[in-house]
Short mmCIF file of C-alpha atoms in Angstrom, two decimals:
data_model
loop_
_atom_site.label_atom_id
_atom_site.label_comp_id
_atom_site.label_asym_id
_atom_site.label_seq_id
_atom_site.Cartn_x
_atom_site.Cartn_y
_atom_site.Cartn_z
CA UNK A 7 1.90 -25.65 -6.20
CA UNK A 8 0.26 -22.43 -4.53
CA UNK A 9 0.38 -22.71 -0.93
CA UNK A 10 -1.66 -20.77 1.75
CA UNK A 11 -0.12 -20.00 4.72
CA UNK A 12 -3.47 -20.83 6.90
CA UNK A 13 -4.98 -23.85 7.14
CA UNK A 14 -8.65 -22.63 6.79
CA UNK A 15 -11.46 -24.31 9.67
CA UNK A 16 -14.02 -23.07 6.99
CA UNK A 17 -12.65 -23.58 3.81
CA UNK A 18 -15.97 -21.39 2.11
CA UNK A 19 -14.06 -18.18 3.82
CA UNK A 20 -10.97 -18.63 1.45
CA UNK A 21 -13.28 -19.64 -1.87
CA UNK A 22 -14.85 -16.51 -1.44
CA UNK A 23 -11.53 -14.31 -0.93
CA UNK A 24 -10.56 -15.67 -4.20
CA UNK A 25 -13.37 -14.48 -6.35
CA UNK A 26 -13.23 -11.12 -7.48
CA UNK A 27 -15.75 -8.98 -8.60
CA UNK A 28 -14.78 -9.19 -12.30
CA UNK A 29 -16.05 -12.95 -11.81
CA UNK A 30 -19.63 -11.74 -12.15
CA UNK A 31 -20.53 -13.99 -9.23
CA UNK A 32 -23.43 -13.15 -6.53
CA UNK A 33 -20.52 -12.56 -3.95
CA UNK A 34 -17.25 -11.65 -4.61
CA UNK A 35 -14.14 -10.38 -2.36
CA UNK A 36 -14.72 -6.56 -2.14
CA UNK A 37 -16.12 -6.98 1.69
CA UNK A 38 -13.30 -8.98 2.74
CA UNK A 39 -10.82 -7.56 1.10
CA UNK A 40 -12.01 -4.04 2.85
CA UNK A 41 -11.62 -5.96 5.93
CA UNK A 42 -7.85 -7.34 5.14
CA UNK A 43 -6.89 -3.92 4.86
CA UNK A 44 -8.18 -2.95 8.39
CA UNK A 45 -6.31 -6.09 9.48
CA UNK A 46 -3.10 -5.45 7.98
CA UNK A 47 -2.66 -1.95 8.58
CA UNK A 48 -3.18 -2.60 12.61
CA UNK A 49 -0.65 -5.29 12.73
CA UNK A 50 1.99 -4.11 10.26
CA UNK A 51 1.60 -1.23 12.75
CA UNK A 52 1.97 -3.10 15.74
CA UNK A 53 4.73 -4.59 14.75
CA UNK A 54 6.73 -1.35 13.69
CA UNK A 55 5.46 0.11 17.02
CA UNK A 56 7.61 -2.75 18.96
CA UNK A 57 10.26 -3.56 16.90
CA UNK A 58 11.08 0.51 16.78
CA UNK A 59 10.88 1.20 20.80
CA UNK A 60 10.90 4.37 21.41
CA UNK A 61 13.10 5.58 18.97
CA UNK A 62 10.87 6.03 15.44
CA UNK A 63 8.93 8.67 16.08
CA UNK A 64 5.11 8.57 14.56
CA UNK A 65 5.79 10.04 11.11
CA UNK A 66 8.37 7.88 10.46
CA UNK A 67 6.63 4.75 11.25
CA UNK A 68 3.53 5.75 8.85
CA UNK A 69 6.20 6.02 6.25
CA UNK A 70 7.76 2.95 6.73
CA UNK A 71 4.26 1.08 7.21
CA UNK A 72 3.16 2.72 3.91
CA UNK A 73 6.00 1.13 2.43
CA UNK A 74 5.26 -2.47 3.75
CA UNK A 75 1.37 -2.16 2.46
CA UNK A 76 1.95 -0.74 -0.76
CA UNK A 77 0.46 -2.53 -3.64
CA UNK A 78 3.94 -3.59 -5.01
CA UNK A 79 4.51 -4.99 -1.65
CA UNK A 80 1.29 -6.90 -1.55
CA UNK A 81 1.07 -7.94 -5.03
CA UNK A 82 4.58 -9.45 -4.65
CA UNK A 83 3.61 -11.20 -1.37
CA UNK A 84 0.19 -12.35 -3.66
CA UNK A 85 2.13 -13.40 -6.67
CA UNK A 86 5.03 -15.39 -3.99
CA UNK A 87 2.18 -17.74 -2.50
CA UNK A 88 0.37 -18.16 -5.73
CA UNK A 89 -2.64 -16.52 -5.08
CA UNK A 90 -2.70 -15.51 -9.34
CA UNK A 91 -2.83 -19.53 -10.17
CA UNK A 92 -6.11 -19.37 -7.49
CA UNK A 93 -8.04 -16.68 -7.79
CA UNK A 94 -11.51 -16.80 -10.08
CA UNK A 95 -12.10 -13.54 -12.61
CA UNK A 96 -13.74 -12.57 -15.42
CA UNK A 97 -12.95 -12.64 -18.99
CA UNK A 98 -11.31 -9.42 -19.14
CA UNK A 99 -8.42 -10.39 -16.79
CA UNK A 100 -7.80 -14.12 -17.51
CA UNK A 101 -4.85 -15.52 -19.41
CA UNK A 102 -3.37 -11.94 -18.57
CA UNK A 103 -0.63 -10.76 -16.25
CA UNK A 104 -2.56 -9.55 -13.51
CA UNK A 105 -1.90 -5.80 -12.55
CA UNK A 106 -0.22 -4.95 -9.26
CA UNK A 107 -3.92 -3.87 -7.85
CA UNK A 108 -5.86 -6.54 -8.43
CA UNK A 109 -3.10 -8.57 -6.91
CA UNK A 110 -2.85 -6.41 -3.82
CA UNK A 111 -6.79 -6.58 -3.56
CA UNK A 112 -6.36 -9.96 -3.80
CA UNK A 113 -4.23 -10.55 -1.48
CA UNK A 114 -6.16 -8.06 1.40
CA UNK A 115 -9.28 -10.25 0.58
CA UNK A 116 -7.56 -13.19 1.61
CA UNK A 117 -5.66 -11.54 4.67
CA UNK A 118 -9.62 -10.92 5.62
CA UNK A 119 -10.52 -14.30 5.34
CA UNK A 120 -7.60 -15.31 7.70
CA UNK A 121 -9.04 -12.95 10.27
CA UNK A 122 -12.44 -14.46 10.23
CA UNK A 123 -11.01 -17.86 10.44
CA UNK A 124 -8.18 -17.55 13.27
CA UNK A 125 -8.49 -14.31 14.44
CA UNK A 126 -5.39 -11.46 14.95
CA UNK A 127 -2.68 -13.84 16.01
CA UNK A 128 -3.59 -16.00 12.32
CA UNK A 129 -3.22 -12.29 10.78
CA UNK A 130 0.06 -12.07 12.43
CA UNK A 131 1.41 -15.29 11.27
CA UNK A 132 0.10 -14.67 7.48
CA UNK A 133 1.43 -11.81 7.45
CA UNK A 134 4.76 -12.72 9.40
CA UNK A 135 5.42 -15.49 6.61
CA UNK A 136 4.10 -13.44 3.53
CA UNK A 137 5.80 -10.22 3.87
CA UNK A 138 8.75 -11.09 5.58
CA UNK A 139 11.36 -9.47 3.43
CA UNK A 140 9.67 -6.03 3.31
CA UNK A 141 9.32 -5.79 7.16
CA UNK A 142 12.83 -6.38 6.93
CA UNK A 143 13.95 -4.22 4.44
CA UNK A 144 11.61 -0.67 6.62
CA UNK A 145 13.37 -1.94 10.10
CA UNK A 146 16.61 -2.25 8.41
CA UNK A 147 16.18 1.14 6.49
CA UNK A 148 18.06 4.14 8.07
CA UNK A 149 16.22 6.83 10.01
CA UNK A 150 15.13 10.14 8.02
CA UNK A 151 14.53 8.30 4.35
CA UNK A 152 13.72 11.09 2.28
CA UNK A 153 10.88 10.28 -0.23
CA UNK A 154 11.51 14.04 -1.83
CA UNK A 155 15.02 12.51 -2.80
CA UNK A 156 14.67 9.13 -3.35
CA UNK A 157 10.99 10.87 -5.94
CA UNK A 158 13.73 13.59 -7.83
CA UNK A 159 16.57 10.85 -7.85
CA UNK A 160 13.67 8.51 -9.85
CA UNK A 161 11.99 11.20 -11.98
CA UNK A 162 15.56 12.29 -13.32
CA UNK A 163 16.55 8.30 -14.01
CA UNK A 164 12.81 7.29 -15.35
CA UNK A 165 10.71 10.55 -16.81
CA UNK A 166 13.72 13.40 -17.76
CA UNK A 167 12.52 15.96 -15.59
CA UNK A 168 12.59 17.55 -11.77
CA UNK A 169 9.77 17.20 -9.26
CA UNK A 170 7.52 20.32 -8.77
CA UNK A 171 5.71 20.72 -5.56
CA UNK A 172 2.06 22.41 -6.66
CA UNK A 173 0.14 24.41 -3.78
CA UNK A 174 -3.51 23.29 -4.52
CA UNK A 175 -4.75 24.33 -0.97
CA UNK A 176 -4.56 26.06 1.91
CA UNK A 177 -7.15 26.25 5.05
CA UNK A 178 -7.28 26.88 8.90
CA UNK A 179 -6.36 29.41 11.40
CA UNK A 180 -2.81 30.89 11.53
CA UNK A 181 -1.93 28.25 13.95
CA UNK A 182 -3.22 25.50 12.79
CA UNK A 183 -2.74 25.36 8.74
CA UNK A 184 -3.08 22.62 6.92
CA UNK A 185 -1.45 22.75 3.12
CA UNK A 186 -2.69 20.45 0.13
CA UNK A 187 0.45 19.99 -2.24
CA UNK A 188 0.63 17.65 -5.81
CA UNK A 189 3.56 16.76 -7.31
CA UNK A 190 3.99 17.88 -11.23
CA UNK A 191 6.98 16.45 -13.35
CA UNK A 192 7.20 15.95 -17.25
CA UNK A 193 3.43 16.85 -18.15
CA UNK A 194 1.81 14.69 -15.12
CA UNK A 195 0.00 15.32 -12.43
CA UNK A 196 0.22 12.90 -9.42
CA UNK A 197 -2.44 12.64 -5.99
CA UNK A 198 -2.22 15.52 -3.85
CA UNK A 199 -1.52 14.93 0.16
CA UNK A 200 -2.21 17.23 3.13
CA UNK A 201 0.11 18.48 5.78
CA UNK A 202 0.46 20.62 8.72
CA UNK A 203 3.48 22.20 7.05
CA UNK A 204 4.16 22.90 3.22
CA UNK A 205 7.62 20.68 4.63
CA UNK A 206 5.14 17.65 5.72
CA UNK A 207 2.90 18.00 2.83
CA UNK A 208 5.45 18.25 0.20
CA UNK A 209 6.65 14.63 1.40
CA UNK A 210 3.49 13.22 2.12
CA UNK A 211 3.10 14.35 -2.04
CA UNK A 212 6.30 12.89 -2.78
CA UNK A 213 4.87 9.32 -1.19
CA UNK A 214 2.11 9.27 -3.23
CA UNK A 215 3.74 9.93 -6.50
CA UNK A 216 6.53 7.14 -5.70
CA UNK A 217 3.24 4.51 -5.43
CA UNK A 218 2.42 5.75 -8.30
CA UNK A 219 5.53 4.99 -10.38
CA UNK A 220 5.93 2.07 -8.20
CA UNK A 221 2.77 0.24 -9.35
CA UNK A 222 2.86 1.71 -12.87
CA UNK A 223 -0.57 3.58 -12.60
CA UNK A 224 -1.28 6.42 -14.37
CA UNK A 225 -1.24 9.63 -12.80
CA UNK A 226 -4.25 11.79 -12.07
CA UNK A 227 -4.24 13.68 -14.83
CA UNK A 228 -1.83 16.16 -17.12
CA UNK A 229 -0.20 18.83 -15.08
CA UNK A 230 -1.72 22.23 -16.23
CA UNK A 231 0.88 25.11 -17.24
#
């Protein structure tokens, strides 16, 4: 049986995380699911902060938080508690495998529900019990993970062809550039990311294309020549 980890005071908070737009209803999950995110991102946050001290410094933790709130992360966390057997939708996604998105949605909606109902330290305990193994897994990982390697390794396994790092931008003073890079590899064109260095931006790029591949989207559109 599915099983929330939150005993809701106002049950009517959790009925409405669990309908999604699709559902056609007069009020669906798109408000709280914008707050879940908020939610989640502050506490997965907080707890990187103290469980790295003083040694991660800032770029590192966004990485690793990035990692914990993907959408494979959430949608696994979703899928775990049973949150698929709950939720109500419209024709077009029932007696389907839900994708990874509407699962992560999902499971931010009901993250925002918590927060209405119990406040921070119920967000902390949802997500405490619900993503557990990938908070884990990013304070267990080694320092300097290297997304550009860990996206080439992937691309040569998965697609048959190297990473290139595309220059689509480039604006500010001399000191104080910021560079807007998109990865290309085998015909496909992945979201572009900004960075104060070509360095920063190239792995910021590399991120997004690994969500990408991660959650089996589609990429932005076909690389050009």
């Amino acid at each position: 049986m599915p099983t929330v980890p939150h005993e809701f005071r106002d049950p009517a908070l959790l009925e409405l995380a669990l309908t999604h737009s699709s559902a056609g209803c007069e009020r669906d999950n798109e408000r709280l699911e914008f707050l879940g995110d908020a939610a989640l991102d502050l506490v997965v946050a907080e707890e990187l902060f103290r469980s790295g001290g003083t040694e991660l410094p800032e770029g590192e933790m966004t990485e690793r938080k990035a990692s914990v709130v993907s959408r494979k992360s959430l949608a696994e966390a979703a899928a775990r508690i049973g949150l698929d057997q709950l939720v109500r939708l419209g024709p077009g996604l029932q007696d389907r495998v839900l994708p990874r998105s509407v699962l992560a949605n999902i499971y931010e909606a009901v993250l925002g529900a918590v927060y209405l109902d119990g406040g921070l330290e119920a967000v902390r305990a949802f997500v405490g019990a619900t993503l557990r193994e990938a908070l884990a897994r990013v304070r267990e990982a080694s320092h300097g993970q290297n997304p550009k390697q860990e996206l080439q390794q992937l691309c040569q396994r998965e697609l048959g062809g190297l990473p290139r790092y595309v220059l689509l931008d480039e604006r500010g003073a001399a000191h104080a550039r910021a560079f807007q890079i998109a990865v290309d590899v085998a015909g496909r064109r992945f979201p572009s990311a900004w960075g104060r260095t070509r360095k920063e931006a190239e792995t910021w790029a590399a991120r997004e294309a690994l969500l990408v591949l991660e959650d089996g989207s589609p990429a932005t559109e076909a690389a050009s020549a």
